[in-house]
Coordinates of C-alpha atoms and ligand atoms in Angstrom, one line a residue:
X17 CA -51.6 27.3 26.5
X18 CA -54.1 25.7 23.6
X19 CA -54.2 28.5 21.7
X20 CA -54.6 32.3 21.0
X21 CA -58.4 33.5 20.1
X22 CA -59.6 36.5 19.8
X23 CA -63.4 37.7 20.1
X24 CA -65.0 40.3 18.2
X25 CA -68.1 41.0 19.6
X26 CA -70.1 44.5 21.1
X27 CA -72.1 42.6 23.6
X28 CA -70.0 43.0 26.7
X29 CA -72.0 40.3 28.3
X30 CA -70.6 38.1 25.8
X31 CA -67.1 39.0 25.9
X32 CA -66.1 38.3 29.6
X33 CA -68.1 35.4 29.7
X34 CA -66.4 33.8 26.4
X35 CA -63.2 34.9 27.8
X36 CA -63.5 33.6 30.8
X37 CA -64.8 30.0 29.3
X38 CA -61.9 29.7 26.9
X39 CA -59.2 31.2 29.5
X40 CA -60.8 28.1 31.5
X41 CA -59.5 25.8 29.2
X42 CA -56.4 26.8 28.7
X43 CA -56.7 29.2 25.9
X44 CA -55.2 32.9 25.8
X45 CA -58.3 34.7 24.8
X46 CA -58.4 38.6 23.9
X47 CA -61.6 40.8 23.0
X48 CA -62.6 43.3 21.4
X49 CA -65.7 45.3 20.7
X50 CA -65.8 46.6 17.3
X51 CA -64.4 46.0 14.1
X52 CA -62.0 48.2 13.8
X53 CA -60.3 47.2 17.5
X54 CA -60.8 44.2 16.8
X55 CA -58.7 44.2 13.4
X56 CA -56.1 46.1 15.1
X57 CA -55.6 43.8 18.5
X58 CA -55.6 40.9 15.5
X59 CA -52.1 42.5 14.0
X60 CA -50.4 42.9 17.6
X61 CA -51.9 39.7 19.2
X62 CA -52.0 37.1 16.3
X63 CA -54.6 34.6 17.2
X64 CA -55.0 31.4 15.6
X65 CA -58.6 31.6 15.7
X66 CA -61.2 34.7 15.9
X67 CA -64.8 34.3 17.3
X68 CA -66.3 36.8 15.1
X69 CA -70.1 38.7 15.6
X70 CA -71.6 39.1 11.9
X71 CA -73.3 42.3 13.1
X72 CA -70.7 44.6 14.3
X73 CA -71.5 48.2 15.0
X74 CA -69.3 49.7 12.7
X75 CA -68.7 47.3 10.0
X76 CA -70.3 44.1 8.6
X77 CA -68.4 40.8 10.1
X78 CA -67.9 39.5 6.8
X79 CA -65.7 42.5 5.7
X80 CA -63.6 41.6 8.8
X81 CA -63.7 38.3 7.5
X82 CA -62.3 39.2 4.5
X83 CA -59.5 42.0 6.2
X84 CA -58.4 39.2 8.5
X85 CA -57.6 36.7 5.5
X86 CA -56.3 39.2 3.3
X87 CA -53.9 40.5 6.1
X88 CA -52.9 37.4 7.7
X89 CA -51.8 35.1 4.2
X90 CA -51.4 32.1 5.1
X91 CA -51.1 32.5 8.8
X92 CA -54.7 34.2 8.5
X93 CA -56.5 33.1 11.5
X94 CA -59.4 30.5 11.1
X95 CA -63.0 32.5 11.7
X96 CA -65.7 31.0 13.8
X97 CA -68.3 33.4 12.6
X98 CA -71.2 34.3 15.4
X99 CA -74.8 34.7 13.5
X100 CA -78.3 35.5 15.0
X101 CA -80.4 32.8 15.7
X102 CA -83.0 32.4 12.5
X103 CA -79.5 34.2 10.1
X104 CA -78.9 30.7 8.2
X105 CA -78.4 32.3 4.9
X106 CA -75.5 34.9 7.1
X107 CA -74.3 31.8 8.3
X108 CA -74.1 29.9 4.7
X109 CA -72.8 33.1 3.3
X110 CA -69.7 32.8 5.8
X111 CA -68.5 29.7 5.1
X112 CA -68.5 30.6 2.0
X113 CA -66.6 33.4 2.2
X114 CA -63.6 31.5 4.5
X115 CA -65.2 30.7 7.3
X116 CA -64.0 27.7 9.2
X117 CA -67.5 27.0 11.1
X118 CA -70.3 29.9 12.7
X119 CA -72.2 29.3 15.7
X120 CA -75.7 30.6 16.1
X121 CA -76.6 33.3 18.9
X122 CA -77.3 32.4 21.7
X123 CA -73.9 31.1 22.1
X124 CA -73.2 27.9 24.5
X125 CA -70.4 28.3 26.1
X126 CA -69.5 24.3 25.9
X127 CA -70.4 24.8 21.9
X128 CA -68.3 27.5 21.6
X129 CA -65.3 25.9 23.1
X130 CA -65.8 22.4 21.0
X131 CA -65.7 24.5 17.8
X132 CA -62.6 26.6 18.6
X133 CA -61.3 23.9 19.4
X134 CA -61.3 22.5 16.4
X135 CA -60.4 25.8 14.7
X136 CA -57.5 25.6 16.3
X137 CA -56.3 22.4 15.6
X138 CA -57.5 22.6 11.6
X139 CA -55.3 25.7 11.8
X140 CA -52.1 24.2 13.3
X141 CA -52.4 21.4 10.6
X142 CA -53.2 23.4 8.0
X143 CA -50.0 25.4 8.8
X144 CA -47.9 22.9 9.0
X145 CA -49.0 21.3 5.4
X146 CA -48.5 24.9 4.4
X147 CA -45.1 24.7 6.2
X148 CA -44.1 21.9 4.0
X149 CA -44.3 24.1 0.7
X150 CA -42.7 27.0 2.5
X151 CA -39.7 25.7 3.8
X152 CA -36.5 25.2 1.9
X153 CA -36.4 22.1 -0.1
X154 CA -33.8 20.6 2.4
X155 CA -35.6 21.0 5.4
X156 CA -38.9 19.4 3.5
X157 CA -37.1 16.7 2.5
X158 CA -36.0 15.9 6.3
X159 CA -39.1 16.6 7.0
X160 CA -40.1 14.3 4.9
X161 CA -38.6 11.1 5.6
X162 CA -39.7 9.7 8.9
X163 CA -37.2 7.6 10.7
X164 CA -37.3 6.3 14.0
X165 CA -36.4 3.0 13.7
X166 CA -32.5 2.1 14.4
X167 CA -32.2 0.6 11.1
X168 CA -34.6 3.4 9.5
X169 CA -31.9 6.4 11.6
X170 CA -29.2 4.2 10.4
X171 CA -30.5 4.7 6.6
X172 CA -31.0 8.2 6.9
X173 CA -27.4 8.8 8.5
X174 CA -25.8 7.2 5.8
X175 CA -27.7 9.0 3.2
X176 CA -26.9 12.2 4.6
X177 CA -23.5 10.9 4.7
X178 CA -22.6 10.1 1.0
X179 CA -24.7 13.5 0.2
X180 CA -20.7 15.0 1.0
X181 CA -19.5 12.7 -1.5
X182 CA -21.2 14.0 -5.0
X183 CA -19.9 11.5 -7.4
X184 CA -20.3 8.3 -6.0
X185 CA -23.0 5.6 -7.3
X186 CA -25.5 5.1 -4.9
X187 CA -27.0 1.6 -4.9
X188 CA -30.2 1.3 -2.8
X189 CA -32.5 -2.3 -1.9
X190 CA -35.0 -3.0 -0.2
X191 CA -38.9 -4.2 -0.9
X192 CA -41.6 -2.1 -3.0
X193 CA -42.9 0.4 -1.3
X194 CA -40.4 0.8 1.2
X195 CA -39.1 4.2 0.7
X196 CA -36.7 3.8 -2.1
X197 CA -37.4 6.8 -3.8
X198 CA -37.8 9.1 -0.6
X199 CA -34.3 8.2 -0.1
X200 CA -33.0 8.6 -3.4
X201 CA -34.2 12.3 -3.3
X202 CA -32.7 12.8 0.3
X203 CA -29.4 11.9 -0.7
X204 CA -30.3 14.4 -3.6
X205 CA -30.9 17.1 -1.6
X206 CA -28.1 16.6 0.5
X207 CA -25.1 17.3 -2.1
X208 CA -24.4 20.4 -2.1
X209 CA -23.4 21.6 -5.8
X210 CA -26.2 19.1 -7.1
X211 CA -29.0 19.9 -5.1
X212 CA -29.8 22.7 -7.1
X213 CA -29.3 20.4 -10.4
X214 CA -32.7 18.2 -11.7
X215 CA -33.2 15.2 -9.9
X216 CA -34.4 12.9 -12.8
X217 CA -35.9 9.8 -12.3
X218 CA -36.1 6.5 -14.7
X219 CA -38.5 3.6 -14.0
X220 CA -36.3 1.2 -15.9
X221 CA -39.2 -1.4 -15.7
X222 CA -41.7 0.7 -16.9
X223 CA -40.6 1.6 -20.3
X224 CA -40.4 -1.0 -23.2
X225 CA -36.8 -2.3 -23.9
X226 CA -37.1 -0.6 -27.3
X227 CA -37.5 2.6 -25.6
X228 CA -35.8 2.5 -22.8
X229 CA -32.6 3.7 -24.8
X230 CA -33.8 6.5 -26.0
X231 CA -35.4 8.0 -23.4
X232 CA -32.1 7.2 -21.6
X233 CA -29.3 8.8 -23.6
X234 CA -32.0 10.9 -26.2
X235 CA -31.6 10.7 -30.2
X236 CA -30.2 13.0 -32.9
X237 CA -32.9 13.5 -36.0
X238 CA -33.5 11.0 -38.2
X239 CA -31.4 8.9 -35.8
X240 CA -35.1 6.4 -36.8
X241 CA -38.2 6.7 -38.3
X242 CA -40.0 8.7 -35.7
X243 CA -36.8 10.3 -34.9
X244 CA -38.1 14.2 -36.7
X245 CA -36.1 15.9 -34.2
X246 CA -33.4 15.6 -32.0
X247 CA -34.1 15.1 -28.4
X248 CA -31.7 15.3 -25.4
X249 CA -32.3 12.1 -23.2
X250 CA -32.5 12.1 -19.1
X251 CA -28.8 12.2 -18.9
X252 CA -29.0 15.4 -20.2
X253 CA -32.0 16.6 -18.3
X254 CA -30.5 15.5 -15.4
X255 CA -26.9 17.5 -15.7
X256 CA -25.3 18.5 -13.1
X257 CA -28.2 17.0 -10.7
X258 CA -28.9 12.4 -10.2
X259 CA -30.4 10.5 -12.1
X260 CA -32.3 8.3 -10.2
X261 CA -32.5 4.8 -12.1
X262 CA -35.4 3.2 -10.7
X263 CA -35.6 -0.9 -10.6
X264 CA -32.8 -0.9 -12.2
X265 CA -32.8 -5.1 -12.0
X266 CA -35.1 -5.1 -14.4
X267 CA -32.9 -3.1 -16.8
X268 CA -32.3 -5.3 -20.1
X269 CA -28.8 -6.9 -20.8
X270 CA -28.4 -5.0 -23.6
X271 CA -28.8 -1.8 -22.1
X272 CA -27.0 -2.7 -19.0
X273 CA -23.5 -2.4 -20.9
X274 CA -24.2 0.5 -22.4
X275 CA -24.5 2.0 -18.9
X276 CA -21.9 0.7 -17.4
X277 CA -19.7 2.6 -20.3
X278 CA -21.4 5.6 -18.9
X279 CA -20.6 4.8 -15.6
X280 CA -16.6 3.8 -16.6
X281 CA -16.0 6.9 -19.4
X282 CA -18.3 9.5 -17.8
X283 CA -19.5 10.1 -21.7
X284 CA -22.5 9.0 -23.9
X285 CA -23.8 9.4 -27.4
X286 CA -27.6 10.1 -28.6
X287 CA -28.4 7.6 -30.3
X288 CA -27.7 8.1 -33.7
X289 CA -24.9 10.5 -32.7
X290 CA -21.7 10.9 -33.2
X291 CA -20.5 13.3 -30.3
X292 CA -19.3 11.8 -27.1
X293 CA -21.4 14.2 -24.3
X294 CA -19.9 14.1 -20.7
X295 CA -22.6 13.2 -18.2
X296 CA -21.8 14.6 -14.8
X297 CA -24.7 13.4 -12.9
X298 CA -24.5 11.5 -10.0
X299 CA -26.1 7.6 -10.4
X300 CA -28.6 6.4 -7.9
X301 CA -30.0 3.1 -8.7
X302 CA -32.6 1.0 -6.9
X303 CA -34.3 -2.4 -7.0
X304 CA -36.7 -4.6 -5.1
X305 CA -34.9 -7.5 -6.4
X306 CA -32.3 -9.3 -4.9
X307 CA -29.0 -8.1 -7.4
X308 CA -27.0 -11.0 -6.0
X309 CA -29.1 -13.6 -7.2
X310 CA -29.9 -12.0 -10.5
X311 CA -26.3 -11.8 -11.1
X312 CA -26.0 -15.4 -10.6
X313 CA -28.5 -16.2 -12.4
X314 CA -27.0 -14.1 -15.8
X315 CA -29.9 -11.7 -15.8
X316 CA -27.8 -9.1 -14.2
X317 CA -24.1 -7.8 -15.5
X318 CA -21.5 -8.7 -12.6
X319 CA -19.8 -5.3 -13.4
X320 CA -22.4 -3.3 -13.5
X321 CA -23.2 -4.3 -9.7
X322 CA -19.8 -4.0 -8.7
X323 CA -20.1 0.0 -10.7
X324 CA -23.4 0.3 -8.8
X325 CA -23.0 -1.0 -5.7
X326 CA -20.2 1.4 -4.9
X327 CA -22.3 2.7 -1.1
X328 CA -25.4 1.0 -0.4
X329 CA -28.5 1.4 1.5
X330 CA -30.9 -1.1 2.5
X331 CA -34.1 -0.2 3.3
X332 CA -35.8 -2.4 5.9
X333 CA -39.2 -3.6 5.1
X334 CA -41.8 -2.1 7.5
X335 CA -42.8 -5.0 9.3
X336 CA -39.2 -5.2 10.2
X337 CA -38.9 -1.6 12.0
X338 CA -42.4 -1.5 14.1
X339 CA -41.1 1.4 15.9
X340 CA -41.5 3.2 12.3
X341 CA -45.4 2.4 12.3
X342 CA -47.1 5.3 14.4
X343 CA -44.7 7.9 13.8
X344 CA -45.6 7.5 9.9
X345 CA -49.1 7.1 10.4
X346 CA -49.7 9.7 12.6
X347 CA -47.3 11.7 9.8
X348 CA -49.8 10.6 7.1
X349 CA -52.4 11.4 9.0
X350 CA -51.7 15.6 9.3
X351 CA -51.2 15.3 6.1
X352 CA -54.4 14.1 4.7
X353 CA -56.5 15.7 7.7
X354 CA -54.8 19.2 6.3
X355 CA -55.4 18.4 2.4
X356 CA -58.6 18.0 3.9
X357 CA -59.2 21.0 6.2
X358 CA -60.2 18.4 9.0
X359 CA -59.3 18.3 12.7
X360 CA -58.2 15.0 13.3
X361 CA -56.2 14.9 16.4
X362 CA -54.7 10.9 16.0
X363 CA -55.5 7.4 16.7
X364 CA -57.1 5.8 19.2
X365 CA -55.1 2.8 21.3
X366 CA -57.1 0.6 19.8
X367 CA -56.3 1.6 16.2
X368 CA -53.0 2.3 17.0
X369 CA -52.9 -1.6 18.2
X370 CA -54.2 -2.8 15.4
X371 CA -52.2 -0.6 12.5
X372 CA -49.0 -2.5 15.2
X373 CA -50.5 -5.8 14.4
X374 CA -50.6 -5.6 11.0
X375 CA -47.3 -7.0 8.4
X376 CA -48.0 -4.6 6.0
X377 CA -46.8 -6.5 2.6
X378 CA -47.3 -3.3 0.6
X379 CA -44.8 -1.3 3.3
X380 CA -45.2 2.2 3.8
X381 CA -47.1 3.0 0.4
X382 CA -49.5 0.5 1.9
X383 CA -49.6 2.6 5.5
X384 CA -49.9 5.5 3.5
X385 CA -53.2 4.7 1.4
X386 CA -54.2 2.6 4.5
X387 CA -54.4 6.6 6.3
X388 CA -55.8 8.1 3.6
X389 CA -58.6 6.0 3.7
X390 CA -58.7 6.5 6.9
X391 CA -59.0 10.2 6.8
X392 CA -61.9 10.0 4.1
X393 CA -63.8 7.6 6.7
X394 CA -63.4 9.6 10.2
X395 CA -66.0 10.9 11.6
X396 CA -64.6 12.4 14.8
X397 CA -61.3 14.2 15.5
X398 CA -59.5 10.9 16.7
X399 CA -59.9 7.3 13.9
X400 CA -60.8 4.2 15.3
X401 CA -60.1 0.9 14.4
X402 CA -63.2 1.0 12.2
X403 CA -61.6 3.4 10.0
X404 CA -58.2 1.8 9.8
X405 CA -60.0 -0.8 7.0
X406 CA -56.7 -3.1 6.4
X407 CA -56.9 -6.5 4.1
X408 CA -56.2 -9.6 5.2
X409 CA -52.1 -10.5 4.4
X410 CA -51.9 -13.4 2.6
X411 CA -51.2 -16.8 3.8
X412 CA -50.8 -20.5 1.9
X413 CA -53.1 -21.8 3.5
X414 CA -56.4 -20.8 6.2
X415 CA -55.4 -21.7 9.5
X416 CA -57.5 -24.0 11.8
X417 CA -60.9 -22.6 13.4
X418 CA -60.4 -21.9 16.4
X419 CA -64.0 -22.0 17.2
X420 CA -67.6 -23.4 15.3
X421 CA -68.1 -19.8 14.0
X422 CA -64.9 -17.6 14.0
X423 CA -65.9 -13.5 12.9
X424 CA -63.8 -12.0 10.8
X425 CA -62.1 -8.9 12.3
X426 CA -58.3 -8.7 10.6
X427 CA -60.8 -7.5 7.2
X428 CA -63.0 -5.7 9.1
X429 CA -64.7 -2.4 7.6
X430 CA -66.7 0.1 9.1
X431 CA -70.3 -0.2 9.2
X432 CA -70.2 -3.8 7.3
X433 CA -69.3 -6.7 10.2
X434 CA -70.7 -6.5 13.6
X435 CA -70.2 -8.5 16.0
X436 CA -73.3 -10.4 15.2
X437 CA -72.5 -11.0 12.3
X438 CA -69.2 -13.0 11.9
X439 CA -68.2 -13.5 8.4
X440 CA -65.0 -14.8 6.4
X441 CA -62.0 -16.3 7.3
X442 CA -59.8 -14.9 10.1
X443 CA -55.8 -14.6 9.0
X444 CA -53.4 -14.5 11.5
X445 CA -50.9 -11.8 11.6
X446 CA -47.9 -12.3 9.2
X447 CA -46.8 -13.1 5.6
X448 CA -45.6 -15.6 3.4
X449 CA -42.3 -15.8 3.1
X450 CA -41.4 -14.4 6.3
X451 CA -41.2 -15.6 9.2
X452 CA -43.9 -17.0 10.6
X453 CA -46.1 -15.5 13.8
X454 CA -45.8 -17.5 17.3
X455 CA -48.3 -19.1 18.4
X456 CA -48.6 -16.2 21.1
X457 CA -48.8 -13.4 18.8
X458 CA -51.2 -15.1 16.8
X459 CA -53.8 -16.0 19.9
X460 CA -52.8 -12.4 21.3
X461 CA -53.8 -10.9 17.8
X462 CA -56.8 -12.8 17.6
X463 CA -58.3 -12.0 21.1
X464 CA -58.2 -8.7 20.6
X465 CA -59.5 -8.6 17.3
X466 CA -62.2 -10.5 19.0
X467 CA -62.5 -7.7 21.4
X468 CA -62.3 -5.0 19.0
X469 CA -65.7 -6.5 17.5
X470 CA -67.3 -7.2 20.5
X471 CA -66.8 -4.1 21.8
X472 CA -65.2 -5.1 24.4
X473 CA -67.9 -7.7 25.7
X474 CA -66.0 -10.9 27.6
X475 CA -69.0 -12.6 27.0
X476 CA -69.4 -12.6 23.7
X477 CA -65.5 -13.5 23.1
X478 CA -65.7 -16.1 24.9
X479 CA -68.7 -17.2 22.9
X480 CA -66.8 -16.8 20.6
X481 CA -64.1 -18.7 21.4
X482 CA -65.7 -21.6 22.2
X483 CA -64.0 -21.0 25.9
X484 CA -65.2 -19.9 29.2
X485 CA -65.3 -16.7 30.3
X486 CA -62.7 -17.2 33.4
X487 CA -60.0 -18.4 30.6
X488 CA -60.9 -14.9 28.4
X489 CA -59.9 -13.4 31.6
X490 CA -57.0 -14.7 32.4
X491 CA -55.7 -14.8 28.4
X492 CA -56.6 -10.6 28.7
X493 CA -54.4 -10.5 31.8
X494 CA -51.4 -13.0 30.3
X495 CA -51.2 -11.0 27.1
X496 CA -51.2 -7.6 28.9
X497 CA -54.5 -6.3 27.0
X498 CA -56.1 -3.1 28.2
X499 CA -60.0 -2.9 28.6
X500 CA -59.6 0.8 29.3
X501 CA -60.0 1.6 25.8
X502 CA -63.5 0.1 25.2
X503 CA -65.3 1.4 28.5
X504 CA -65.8 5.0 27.1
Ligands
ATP608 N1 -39.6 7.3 5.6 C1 -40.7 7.8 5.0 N2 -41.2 8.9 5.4 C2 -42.3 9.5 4.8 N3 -42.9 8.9 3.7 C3 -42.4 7.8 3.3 C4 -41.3 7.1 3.9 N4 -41.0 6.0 3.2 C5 -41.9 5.9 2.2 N5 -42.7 7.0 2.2 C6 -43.9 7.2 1.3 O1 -44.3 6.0 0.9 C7 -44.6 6.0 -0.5 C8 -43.7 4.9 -1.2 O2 -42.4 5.3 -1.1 P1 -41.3 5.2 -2.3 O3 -42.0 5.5 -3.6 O4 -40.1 6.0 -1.9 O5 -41.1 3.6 -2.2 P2 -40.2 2.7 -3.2 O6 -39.4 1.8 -2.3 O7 -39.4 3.6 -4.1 O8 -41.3 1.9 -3.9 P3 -41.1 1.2 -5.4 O9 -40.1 0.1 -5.2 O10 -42.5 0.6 -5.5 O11 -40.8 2.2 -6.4 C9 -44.3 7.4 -1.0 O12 -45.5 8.1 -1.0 C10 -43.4 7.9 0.0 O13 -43.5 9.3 0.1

């Protein structure tokens, strides 16, 4: 079944015919022929969507409009609002009062179909963004954190799994933008007796070293200058609850031993105090740094990592758990097309392929903005590759043309490069300091970047390549490359 709709119309013509197009394809469609039957088959049946007539016999549709959302909340059904033909003011007039879209009489039936279709996919996004805010705070936060890699599952098993244990130090690496934070927060979440505590966070390499104390353990009055009143510092704000100590490798020597007291004695003074205060928080540190080296180095206290590092999670960067990819990008994805009341339904193979080919450097943050532009740019219900813009990773060094006049695809953007067109420099997939492409991957990556510009003209790739047609074929039919996706 696609979905529940109801229409609200007195032409009986209209109603069977509706019904009988949208029972076609696959909908469970209802009907009624006034307002007030239509209102009450709403509160029994529940549809996700109503076709509703703007001249009803015994009430205005707009009224209905307005009974519908004002009964329904948030699961209010989505109103395709039906005007006569010439009615463009009715029609402007009901999308501004809540309507998701109107269609002008006379109705066509594939029109009217297309539009509650998309009713009814904006509604099912829209309810599951709603969902988000609903739900308890623990189910969010599973919700949350996508995780379908091994090593991701692994993570998010072993965060669950000191969540029983409510005192121990959580230590957590792994690149920026990896899902640090997100994790922090699960574990959070997942202690019972601190859930319900703050969970306060510290970017240790965000605040000057001067104040870094201060905000950290707070200050009595006239503990310095600017010191009028006294102000109780995150451990404080975060009793009972974490405290979630952001990049805490770049944490200053100095201020290093005075945590690791905390950590040891479970006590702290403001500064400029003279009261020992108990901190019962629970410690989650994190870094992008490698602790290990910055303890050899002397720029990180050997004790303090042994106090920190009491359970630790590693969080993979993305291009090391592909399988996480989609699943997060198609996450992203309701979530942007519900912020913005759009129905977009996913990706297409082709910019599915290409968000697989990409190392993201800037890990999931990157994914994330790389969605959200994405969103902005659609303009149909599923984003092609033209609207998943990514930047070129960087390399040390260009690699060697493959061909007189190589196009420039990995930095492509909508509506900029054609295929005529070639500009720039063409990076292979991959990033420095890791370990480098094959040669495969690379000529793989590269062909059907060609393709993806060219539309999916042989031709022209070969062209392009410099090569003969027959060896484009046979390179599509080594690396396994569908053409399906570009005949549409
Ligand atoms: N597994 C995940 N599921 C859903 N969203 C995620 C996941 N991992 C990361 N994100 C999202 O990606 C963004 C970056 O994540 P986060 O801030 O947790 O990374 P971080 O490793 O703490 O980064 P930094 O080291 O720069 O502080 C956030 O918007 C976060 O919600």
């Amino acid at each position: 079944m696609n979905g529940k709709v109801l229409i609200i119309d007195d032409e009986r013509t209209f109603r069977v015919v509706a019904e009988a197009a949208l029972g076609g394809e696959g909908y469970e469609a209802r009907s009624a022929a006034s307002a007030g039957e239509g209102l009450e088959l709403a509160r029994s049946f529940q549809p996700e969507v109503v076709v509703l007539d703007r001249n009803l016999p015994d009430a205005d549709g707009l009224s209905v409009l307005e009974a519908l959302r004002a009964e329904g909340g948030d699961a209010a059904p989505l109103v395709v609002m039906a005007t006569a033909y010439g009615e463009v003011e009715n029609a402007v007039t009901a999308l501004k009062s809540g309507a998701f879209d109107y269609l002008t009489k006379p109705i066509q039936l594939a029109e009217l179909v297309n539009t509650v279709g998309k009713a009814v996919e904006a509604r099912r996004l829209r309810r599951r963004n709603a969902g988000f805010s609903d739900a308890g705070r623990r189910k969010l936060e599973q919700d949350l954190c996508v995780g379908e890699s091994a090593a991701m599952r692994r993570a998010l098993e072993l965060a669950e799994k000191v969540g029983t244990s409510p005192d121990t130090t959580v230590l957590i690496q792994g690149e920026s933008g990896t899902g640090k934070e997100i994790l922090a927060h699960l574990v959070h979440v997942r202690t019972p007796g601190r859930s319900e505590a703050p969970f306060v966070e510290l970017n240790c390499a965000a605040i000057p070293e001067t104040l870094l104390e201060s905000e950290l353990f707070g200050y009595e009055k006239g503990a310095f200058t600017d010191a009028k009143r006294t102000k109780p510092g995150l451990l404080e704000q975060a009793e009972g609850g974490t405290l979630f100590l952001d990049e805490i490798g770049d944490m200053p020597l100095a201020t290093q031993a005075k945590l690791l007291k905390v950590l040891e004695t479970q006590t702290f003074r403001r500064l400029g105090g003279t009261r020992d205060l108990r901190a019962d928080v629970r410690f989650i540190a994190a870094t992008h740094r490698d602790l290990s080296a910055a303890v050899a180095s002397g720029a990180f206290r050997l004790d303090l990592y042994h106090r920190l590092d009491v359970f630790h999670l590693q969080v993979p960067p993305l291009r090391e758990r592909p399988d996480d990819i989609l699943p997060l990008a198609r996450f992203f994805l309701a979530r942007y097309a519900a912020r913005a009341g759009r129905a977009l339904t996913g990706f297409s193979r082709a910019a599915e392929e290409r968000l697989l080919a990409y190392p993201f450097p800037g890990n999931v943050r990157e994914l994330r903005n790389v969605v959200e532009r994405a969103v902005i740019l659609a303009s149909g219900p599923v984003l092609g590759p033209g609207e998943v813009m990514l930047h070129a990773a960087p390399v040390a060094s260009a690699p060697p043309a493959p061909a007189p006049h190589p196009p420039a695809p990995a930095a492509a953007s909508p509506g900029i490069a054609g295929p005529a067109e070639p500009q720039g420099a063409w990076r292979p997939p991959g990033q420095e300091g890791a370990a480098p492409p094959t040669l495969e991957q690379v000529e793989r990556a590269y062909l059907l970047d060609l393709l993806e510009r060219a539309g999916g003209n042989r031709s022209q790739v070969a062209r392009w390549m410099g090569v003969s047609y027959p060896t484009v074929m046979k390179k599509i039919t080594d690396y396994g490359i569908d053409l399906g996706r570009w005949k549409s």
